[in-house]
Short mmCIF file of C-alpha atoms in Angstrom, two decimals:
data_model
loop_
_atom_site.label_atom_id
_atom_site.label_comp_id
_atom_site.label_asym_id
_atom_site.label_seq_id
_atom_site.Cartn_x
_atom_site.Cartn_y
_atom_site.Cartn_z
CA MET A 1 89.38 -113.73 -77.83
CA THR A 2 86.19 -114.73 -79.63
CA VAL A 3 85.46 -112.82 -82.83
CA THR A 4 81.78 -112.40 -83.66
CA HIS A 5 81.07 -112.07 -87.37
CA ARG A 6 78.18 -109.74 -88.11
CA PRO A 7 75.69 -110.91 -90.75
CA PRO A 8 75.45 -109.00 -94.04
CA LEU A 9 73.59 -105.69 -94.03
CA LEU A 10 70.61 -107.03 -95.96
CA LYS A 11 70.07 -109.76 -93.35
CA ARG A 12 70.26 -107.23 -90.52
CA LEU A 13 67.40 -105.14 -91.87
CA PRO A 14 64.11 -105.60 -89.95
CA MET A 15 61.19 -107.26 -91.68
CA GLY A 16 59.24 -104.01 -91.55
CA VAL A 17 61.83 -102.34 -93.78
CA TRP A 18 61.28 -104.95 -96.47
CA VAL A 19 57.49 -104.63 -96.16
CA GLY A 20 57.76 -100.83 -96.41
CA ALA A 21 60.02 -101.14 -99.44
CA PHE A 22 57.47 -103.42 -101.09
CA TRP A 23 54.58 -100.99 -100.62
CA SER A 24 56.73 -97.99 -101.57
CA THR A 25 57.65 -99.70 -104.82
CA ILE A 26 53.99 -100.41 -105.63
CA ILE A 27 52.94 -96.83 -104.88
CA LEU A 28 55.87 -95.42 -106.85
CA VAL A 29 55.06 -97.53 -109.89
CA ARG A 30 51.39 -96.53 -109.70
CA SER A 31 52.35 -92.86 -109.43
CA PHE A 32 53.87 -93.08 -112.92
CA GLN A 33 50.66 -94.60 -114.23
CA ARG A 34 48.32 -92.09 -112.54
CA PRO A 35 49.61 -88.57 -111.84
CA ASP A 36 47.18 -87.93 -108.98
CA GLU A 37 47.99 -91.21 -107.23
CA PHE A 38 48.93 -89.57 -103.92
CA ARG A 39 45.63 -87.69 -103.79
CA HIS A 40 43.70 -90.94 -104.34
CA LEU A 41 45.64 -92.60 -101.53
CA THR A 42 44.24 -90.08 -99.06
CA GLU A 43 40.64 -90.54 -100.11
CA LEU A 44 38.38 -93.29 -98.86
CA ASP A 45 36.22 -93.09 -101.95
CA GLY A 46 35.28 -96.70 -102.33
CA ASN A 47 38.20 -97.55 -104.58
CA MET A 48 40.29 -100.42 -103.15
CA GLU A 49 43.34 -98.99 -104.88
CA GLY A 50 42.97 -95.69 -103.05
CA GLY A 51 42.80 -95.02 -99.32
CA PRO A 52 42.23 -98.67 -98.30
CA LEU A 53 45.52 -99.59 -99.96
CA LEU A 54 47.33 -96.97 -97.91
CA ILE A 55 45.71 -98.24 -94.68
CA VAL A 56 46.85 -101.81 -95.36
CA ALA A 57 50.34 -100.57 -96.31
CA VAL A 58 50.74 -98.54 -93.09
CA VAL A 59 49.39 -101.30 -90.86
CA THR A 60 51.57 -104.03 -92.35
CA THR A 61 54.72 -101.89 -92.49
CA PHE A 62 54.68 -100.44 -88.99
CA GLY A 63 53.06 -103.58 -87.59
CA ALA A 64 56.00 -105.64 -88.89
CA LEU A 65 58.46 -103.14 -87.38
CA LEU A 66 56.84 -103.41 -83.94
CA LEU A 67 55.81 -107.08 -83.99
CA PHE A 68 58.91 -108.68 -82.45
CA ARG A 69 59.86 -105.93 -80.00
CA ALA A 70 56.43 -104.59 -78.97
CA PRO A 71 53.72 -107.00 -80.17
CA LEU A 72 50.95 -105.30 -78.16
CA ALA A 73 51.79 -102.00 -79.86
CA SER A 74 51.67 -103.77 -83.21
CA LEU A 75 48.23 -105.14 -82.30
CA GLY A 76 47.06 -101.69 -81.21
CA LEU A 77 48.19 -100.25 -84.55
CA ALA A 78 46.29 -102.95 -86.44
CA LEU A 79 43.12 -102.30 -84.44
CA ALA A 80 43.52 -98.57 -85.06
CA GLY A 81 43.69 -99.40 -88.76
CA VAL A 82 40.43 -101.30 -88.38
CA VAL A 83 38.75 -98.20 -86.90
CA VAL A 84 40.06 -95.99 -89.72
CA ALA A 85 39.04 -98.56 -92.35
CA LEU A 86 35.47 -98.52 -91.01
CA GLY A 87 35.14 -95.10 -92.65
CA SER A 88 35.88 -96.58 -96.04
CA ARG A 89 33.08 -97.57 -98.39
CA VAL A 90 35.06 -100.72 -99.21
CA VAL A 91 33.60 -103.22 -96.76
CA GLU A 92 36.46 -105.68 -97.27
CA THR A 93 39.09 -103.28 -95.91
CA PRO A 94 38.26 -103.50 -92.17
CA ILE A 95 37.91 -107.27 -92.47
CA VAL A 96 41.35 -107.59 -94.08
CA VAL A 97 42.95 -105.37 -91.44
CA PHE A 98 41.14 -107.26 -88.67
CA LEU A 99 42.58 -110.51 -90.02
CA LEU A 100 46.01 -108.90 -89.78
CA ALA A 101 45.23 -108.13 -86.14
CA ASP A 102 44.23 -111.80 -85.69
CA ALA A 103 47.64 -112.84 -86.97
CA VAL A 104 49.28 -110.61 -84.35
CA VAL A 105 47.05 -112.15 -81.65
CA GLY A 106 48.14 -115.62 -82.70
CA TYR A 107 51.80 -114.59 -82.61
CA ILE A 108 51.42 -113.09 -79.11
CA ALA A 109 49.65 -116.22 -77.84
CA ALA A 110 52.43 -118.42 -79.24
CA THR A 111 55.39 -116.41 -77.94
CA ARG A 112 54.30 -114.47 -74.86
CA SER A 113 52.98 -115.30 -71.41
CA ARG A 114 49.39 -116.33 -70.76
CA ARG A 115 48.54 -112.98 -69.12
CA ILE A 116 49.75 -110.93 -72.10
CA SER A 117 48.07 -113.25 -74.61
CA ILE A 118 44.71 -113.01 -72.84
CA LEU A 119 45.00 -109.23 -72.86
CA ALA A 120 45.83 -109.40 -76.58
CA VAL A 121 42.73 -111.44 -77.47
CA MET A 122 40.49 -109.22 -75.34
CA LEU A 123 41.43 -106.08 -77.30
CA PRO A 124 39.88 -107.09 -80.65
CA VAL A 125 36.89 -108.71 -78.92
CA VAL A 126 36.25 -105.49 -76.99
CA LEU A 127 36.59 -103.47 -80.20
CA VAL A 128 34.05 -105.64 -82.03
CA THR A 129 31.73 -105.50 -79.01
CA ALA A 130 31.94 -101.70 -78.86
CA PHE A 131 31.26 -101.47 -82.59
CA THR A 132 28.25 -103.80 -82.26
CA VAL A 133 26.77 -101.88 -79.33
CA THR A 134 27.19 -98.57 -81.18
CA ARG A 135 25.55 -99.97 -84.29
CA LEU A 136 22.62 -101.37 -82.29
CA ILE A 137 22.08 -98.03 -80.58
CA ARG A 138 22.04 -96.18 -83.90
CA GLN A 139 20.13 -98.69 -85.99
CA GLY A 140 17.94 -100.34 -83.39
CA ASP A 141 17.21 -104.06 -83.55
CA ALA A 142 19.61 -105.76 -85.97
CA GLY A 143 21.46 -109.05 -86.22
CA ILE A 144 24.88 -109.52 -84.73
CA ALA A 145 25.88 -112.72 -86.55
CA ALA A 146 28.51 -110.96 -88.70
CA GLU A 147 30.16 -109.27 -85.71
CA ALA A 148 30.16 -112.55 -83.75
CA ALA A 149 31.85 -114.29 -86.66
CA VAL A 150 34.51 -111.59 -86.85
CA ALA A 151 35.14 -111.72 -83.09
CA SER A 152 35.41 -115.52 -83.23
CA THR A 153 38.33 -115.22 -85.65
CA ALA A 154 40.35 -113.51 -82.90
CA VAL A 155 39.47 -116.28 -80.46
CA ILE A 156 40.43 -118.93 -83.01
CA ALA A 157 43.75 -117.18 -83.65
CA TRP A 158 44.40 -117.13 -79.90
CA LEU A 159 43.57 -120.84 -79.58
CA ILE A 160 45.97 -121.71 -82.40
CA GLY A 161 48.74 -119.60 -80.90
CA ASN A 162 48.11 -120.95 -77.41
CA THR A 163 48.31 -124.52 -78.75
CA ILE A 164 51.67 -123.72 -80.33
CA HIS A 165 52.82 -122.16 -77.06
CA GLN A 166 51.82 -125.23 -75.05
CA SER A 167 53.44 -127.56 -77.57
CA ARG A 168 56.70 -125.62 -77.34
CA ALA A 169 56.55 -125.60 -73.55
CA HIS A 170 55.91 -129.33 -73.48
CA THR A 171 58.78 -129.97 -75.87
CA GLU A 172 61.09 -127.80 -73.76
CA THR A 173 60.01 -129.67 -70.61
CA LEU A 174 60.73 -133.01 -72.26
CA ARG A 175 64.10 -131.73 -73.48
CA SER A 176 65.00 -130.42 -70.03
CA ARG A 177 63.88 -133.67 -68.41
CA ALA A 178 65.89 -135.73 -70.90
CA THR A 179 68.95 -133.57 -70.25
CA GLN A 180 68.54 -133.98 -66.49
CA GLN A 181 68.14 -137.73 -66.86
CA ALA A 182 71.25 -137.88 -69.02
CA VAL A 183 73.20 -135.90 -66.42
CA THR A 184 71.94 -138.17 -63.63
CA ALA A 185 72.77 -141.30 -65.60
CA GLU A 186 76.25 -139.97 -66.30
CA ARG A 187 76.80 -139.16 -62.63
CA LEU A 188 75.68 -142.65 -61.64
CA ARG A 189 77.98 -144.15 -64.24
CA ILE A 190 80.93 -142.14 -63.00
CA ALA A 191 80.06 -143.04 -59.40
CA ARG A 192 80.02 -146.72 -60.29
CA GLU A 193 83.30 -146.43 -62.17
CA LEU A 194 84.98 -144.68 -59.26
CA HIS A 195 83.53 -147.14 -56.75
CA ASP A 196 84.65 -150.16 -58.74
CA MET A 197 88.15 -148.82 -59.31
CA VAL A 198 88.79 -147.43 -55.83
CA ALA A 199 87.12 -150.27 -53.91
CA HIS A 200 89.16 -152.91 -55.71
CA SER A 201 92.43 -151.04 -55.32
CA ILE A 202 91.84 -150.20 -51.65
CA GLY A 203 90.96 -153.82 -50.98
CA ILE A 204 94.25 -154.97 -52.52
CA ILE A 205 96.18 -152.30 -50.61
CA ALA A 206 94.55 -153.32 -47.32
CA ILE A 207 95.49 -156.98 -47.84
CA GLN A 208 99.06 -156.13 -48.79
CA ALA A 209 99.41 -153.76 -45.84
CA GLY A 210 98.20 -156.52 -43.52
CA VAL A 211 100.73 -158.95 -44.96
CA ALA A 212 103.53 -156.42 -44.62
CA SER A 213 102.69 -155.71 -40.99
CA ARG A 214 102.70 -159.42 -40.10
CA VAL A 215 105.99 -160.36 -41.79
CA MET A 216 107.84 -157.09 -41.29
CA ASP A 217 110.17 -158.49 -38.64
CA THR A 218 110.58 -162.06 -39.89
CA GLN A 219 110.48 -161.78 -43.69
CA PRO A 220 111.85 -158.46 -44.92
CA GLU A 221 111.78 -159.64 -48.54
CA GLU A 222 108.03 -160.38 -48.40
CA THR A 223 107.52 -157.02 -46.73
CA ARG A 224 109.33 -155.32 -49.58
CA LYS A 225 107.17 -157.13 -52.15
CA ALA A 226 104.00 -156.14 -50.32
CA LEU A 227 105.10 -152.49 -50.16
CA ASP A 228 106.00 -152.56 -53.86
CA ALA A 229 102.55 -153.92 -54.64
CA ILE A 230 100.96 -151.21 -52.49
CA GLU A 231 102.94 -148.52 -54.29
CA ALA A 232 102.08 -149.86 -57.75
CA THR A 233 98.39 -150.21 -56.93
CA SER A 234 98.26 -146.75 -55.38
CA ARG A 235 99.93 -145.14 -58.38
CA GLU A 236 97.59 -146.88 -60.78
CA THR A 237 94.55 -145.84 -58.74
CA LEU A 238 95.70 -142.24 -58.60
CA SER A 239 96.30 -142.28 -62.34
CA GLY A 240 92.79 -143.57 -62.93
CA LEU A 241 91.32 -140.91 -60.64
CA ARG A 242 93.23 -138.20 -62.50
CA ARG A 243 91.91 -139.46 -65.85
CA THR A 244 88.37 -139.46 -64.52
CA LEU A 245 88.65 -135.96 -63.03
CA ARG A 246 90.24 -134.70 -66.25
CA ALA A 247 87.28 -136.01 -68.19
CA LEU A 248 84.87 -134.35 -65.74
CA ARG A 249 86.63 -131.01 -66.00
CA ARG A 250 86.77 -131.05 -69.77
CA SER A 251 84.34 -128.39 -71.03
CA ASP A 252 85.54 -127.75 -74.58
CA GLY A 253 83.74 -130.71 -76.11
CA GLY A 254 87.02 -132.40 -76.91
CA SER A 255 87.70 -136.01 -77.64
CA ALA A 256 86.95 -138.92 -75.37
CA PRO A 257 89.33 -139.99 -72.55
CA LEU A 258 92.76 -140.93 -73.82
CA ASP A 259 92.92 -144.43 -72.32
CA PRO A 260 90.56 -147.21 -73.41
CA ALA A 261 87.96 -148.52 -71.00
CA PRO A 262 88.80 -151.88 -69.41
CA GLY A 263 87.16 -155.04 -70.65
CA LEU A 264 87.30 -158.82 -70.47
CA ALA A 265 90.76 -158.71 -72.03
CA ASP A 266 91.98 -157.20 -68.74
CA VAL A 267 90.70 -160.04 -66.56
CA GLU A 268 94.11 -161.75 -66.53
CA GLN A 269 95.72 -158.57 -65.21
CA LEU A 270 93.00 -158.36 -62.55
CA VAL A 271 93.70 -161.98 -61.58
CA ALA A 272 97.42 -161.28 -61.25
CA LYS A 273 96.82 -158.35 -58.90
CA THR A 274 94.37 -160.38 -56.83
CA GLU A 275 96.84 -163.24 -56.48
CA GLU A 276 99.40 -160.75 -55.19
CA ALA A 277 96.92 -160.02 -52.41
CA GLY A 278 96.85 -163.72 -51.49
CA VAL A 279 93.62 -164.82 -53.22
CA ARG A 280 93.92 -167.29 -56.09
CA VAL A 281 91.42 -166.84 -58.89
CA ASP A 282 90.62 -169.70 -61.27
CA VAL A 283 89.31 -168.28 -64.53
CA ARG A 284 87.45 -170.53 -66.93
CA TRP A 285 86.53 -169.41 -70.43
CA ARG A 286 83.74 -171.29 -72.16
CA GLY A 287 82.28 -171.01 -75.62
CA ASP A 288 83.67 -169.20 -78.65
CA ARG A 289 85.62 -166.31 -77.17
CA ARG A 290 84.84 -163.29 -79.34
CA PRO A 291 84.51 -159.50 -79.10
CA VAL A 292 81.29 -158.13 -77.62
CA PRO A 293 79.86 -154.57 -77.65
CA ALA A 294 81.86 -152.07 -75.62
CA ASP A 295 79.20 -151.47 -72.94
CA ILE A 296 78.76 -155.21 -72.35
CA ASP A 297 82.54 -155.72 -72.32
CA LEU A 298 83.03 -152.97 -69.72
CA SER A 299 80.11 -154.09 -67.55
CA ALA A 300 81.28 -157.72 -67.58
CA PHE A 301 84.74 -156.69 -66.43
CA ARG A 302 83.36 -154.44 -63.68
CA ILE A 303 81.09 -157.22 -62.41
CA ILE A 304 84.02 -159.61 -62.20
CA GLN A 305 86.19 -156.96 -60.59
CA GLU A 306 83.60 -156.09 -57.94
CA ALA A 307 82.81 -159.72 -57.18
CA VAL A 308 86.49 -160.61 -56.81
CA THR A 309 87.02 -157.53 -54.63
CA ASN A 310 84.23 -158.73 -52.33
CA VAL A 311 85.99 -162.09 -52.11
CA VAL A 312 89.25 -160.39 -51.12
CA ARG A 313 87.64 -158.11 -48.55
CA HIS A 314 84.81 -160.12 -47.04
CA SER A 315 84.88 -163.83 -47.80
CA GLY A 316 87.84 -164.89 -45.67
CA THR A 317 88.87 -167.50 -48.26
CA ARG A 318 91.95 -167.81 -50.42
CA ASP A 319 90.29 -169.24 -53.51
CA CYS A 320 87.51 -168.31 -55.89
CA SER A 321 86.49 -169.26 -59.40
CA VAL A 322 85.38 -167.07 -62.29
CA SER A 323 83.48 -168.50 -65.22
CA VAL A 324 82.86 -166.56 -68.44
CA ASP A 325 80.60 -168.34 -70.90
CA TYR A 326 80.17 -167.00 -74.45
CA ARG A 327 76.77 -168.15 -75.69
CA ASP A 328 74.97 -167.44 -78.94
CA ASP A 329 72.83 -164.59 -77.66
CA GLU A 330 74.22 -163.78 -74.24
CA LEU A 331 77.32 -163.57 -72.07
CA SER A 332 77.13 -165.49 -68.79
CA ILE A 333 79.36 -164.61 -65.82
CA GLU A 334 79.66 -166.50 -62.56
CA VAL A 335 81.95 -165.82 -59.58
CA VAL A 336 81.93 -168.41 -56.77
CA ASP A 337 83.88 -168.65 -53.52
CA LEU A 338 83.81 -171.00 -50.52
CA GLY A 339 84.19 -168.37 -47.83
CA CYS A 340 81.72 -166.91 -45.36
CA GLY A 341 80.06 -164.99 -48.20
CA GLY A 342 78.34 -161.65 -48.44
CA GLU A 343 79.31 -158.05 -48.88
CA GLY A 344 80.26 -156.50 -45.60
CA GLY A 345 78.64 -153.32 -44.34
CA ALA A 346 76.24 -151.27 -46.37
CA GLY A 347 78.38 -151.16 -49.49
CA TYR A 348 77.17 -150.43 -52.98
CA GLY A 349 79.04 -153.19 -54.80
CA ILE A 350 76.15 -155.60 -55.34
CA VAL A 351 73.77 -152.70 -55.98
CA GLY A 352 76.13 -151.34 -58.63
CA MET A 353 76.45 -154.74 -60.29
CA ARG A 354 72.68 -155.11 -60.32
CA GLU A 355 72.26 -151.64 -61.86
CA ARG A 356 74.77 -152.42 -64.58
CA VAL A 357 72.98 -155.63 -65.52
CA SER A 358 69.58 -153.93 -65.36
CA LEU A 359 70.70 -151.18 -67.75
CA LEU A 360 71.68 -153.89 -70.22
CA HIS A 361 68.34 -155.71 -69.73
CA GLY A 362 70.06 -158.78 -68.31
CA GLU A 363 69.57 -161.02 -65.28
CA PHE A 364 71.53 -160.80 -62.04
CA SER A 365 71.63 -162.80 -58.83
CA ALA A 366 73.89 -162.74 -55.79
CA GLY A 367 73.65 -164.58 -52.53
CA PRO A 368 74.94 -167.41 -50.32
CA ARG A 369 75.02 -170.91 -51.73
CA PRO A 370 73.25 -173.79 -49.92
CA GLU A 371 76.50 -175.77 -49.85
CA GLY A 372 78.44 -172.78 -48.50
CA GLY A 373 80.19 -169.80 -49.95
CA PHE A 374 78.83 -167.00 -52.08
CA ARG A 375 77.79 -166.85 -55.74
CA VAL A 376 77.45 -163.91 -58.10
CA ALA A 377 75.87 -164.61 -61.48
CA ALA A 378 74.99 -162.34 -64.38
CA ARG A 379 73.57 -162.93 -67.82
CA LEU A 380 74.09 -160.11 -70.31
CA PRO A 381 72.17 -160.33 -73.61
CA VAL A 382 74.32 -159.76 -76.68
CA PRO A 383 72.37 -158.19 -79.57
CA ALA A 384 72.41 -160.16 -82.77
CA GLY A 385 74.57 -158.80 -85.57
CA THR A 386 76.89 -156.78 -83.34
CA ALA A 387 79.91 -159.02 -83.65
CA SER A 388 81.51 -157.09 -86.50
CA THR A 389 80.89 -153.74 -84.84
CA ALA A 390 82.19 -155.00 -81.52
CA ALA A 391 85.30 -156.33 -83.21
CA VAL A 392 86.11 -152.86 -84.49
CA VAL A 393 85.44 -151.28 -81.09
CA ALA A 394 87.59 -153.90 -79.34
CA VAL A 395 90.68 -153.00 -81.39
CA ARG A 396 92.98 -150.99 -79.15
#
């Protein structure tokens, strides 16, 4: 059972409570300095420390209480404060309260939908317009520059809030897109891993099953060896599938898969299994054999595995050669056979190899040779200065 720890009481108090406590403290302190303080607070007598102070205190306190849950109500309260402050002889009071309303407009534009934000900016503009029309009717021809400037502050607040809203929406879109791309890339990686593992194993099993069926009556010992190889390959494939599915089902953010990913160090084991299927693989290592980054090591092994699997399944030959060349800034791989060549059907082996090389910004080619057979070649760039890091990663 998950236990949720509640924050301390002081952190649970709404912001409006703190604002109200602030104004209450100021009024209480002033009441000790002036006995008739409460009477002055109810009079709009032109003293900024009187009624205008109370208007600002009420608007900020209750506006802060309503801001997060009912922002339009908070805006309405601020505009009501503007109307009340218009009766004060302190001309700064309605401007200050109107600026508070602008802040609420900006908050609504930044956090609410476009429809609500447009409604929010229209309210102060309509109020200023109504005030201007009333003043023009009473006073006749007069300038409206001051009212236009005040109304423009609401529009500016809305533009600022709307810009923040759009920036957040764009950031969220980019984050969602990046997450989707990461999920897609992971699915493709898993699909390639499963294809490489299953295709190779099934190819070996098919060859061994064919051998067993041909020599079942004449060579029981060879049949037994073929069946043993089929059993071992099947068990290993099932074990790999279970590890992959276990990793897919893991949802607790635990550690990585228990078994290390294969690499070039496992090529000899791959060769031994392929020879059991009746195809001899001649592996040639060139250059200074050294550890390479884990992603290059895994991709190099998968390319060799897929190419050799294609030889077993489609080439019709009993021999192929694998060349691994360690160069200063790249790893070169070449798999050549003298068979009929090609990848049968509409398989994804060559496509998967090409994708792996492309992700590593390398070069890949695959196709029939002019002198016969089929050639798969890949060049994987090795970043400079990664030897020490790769050496640590390669330790098993």
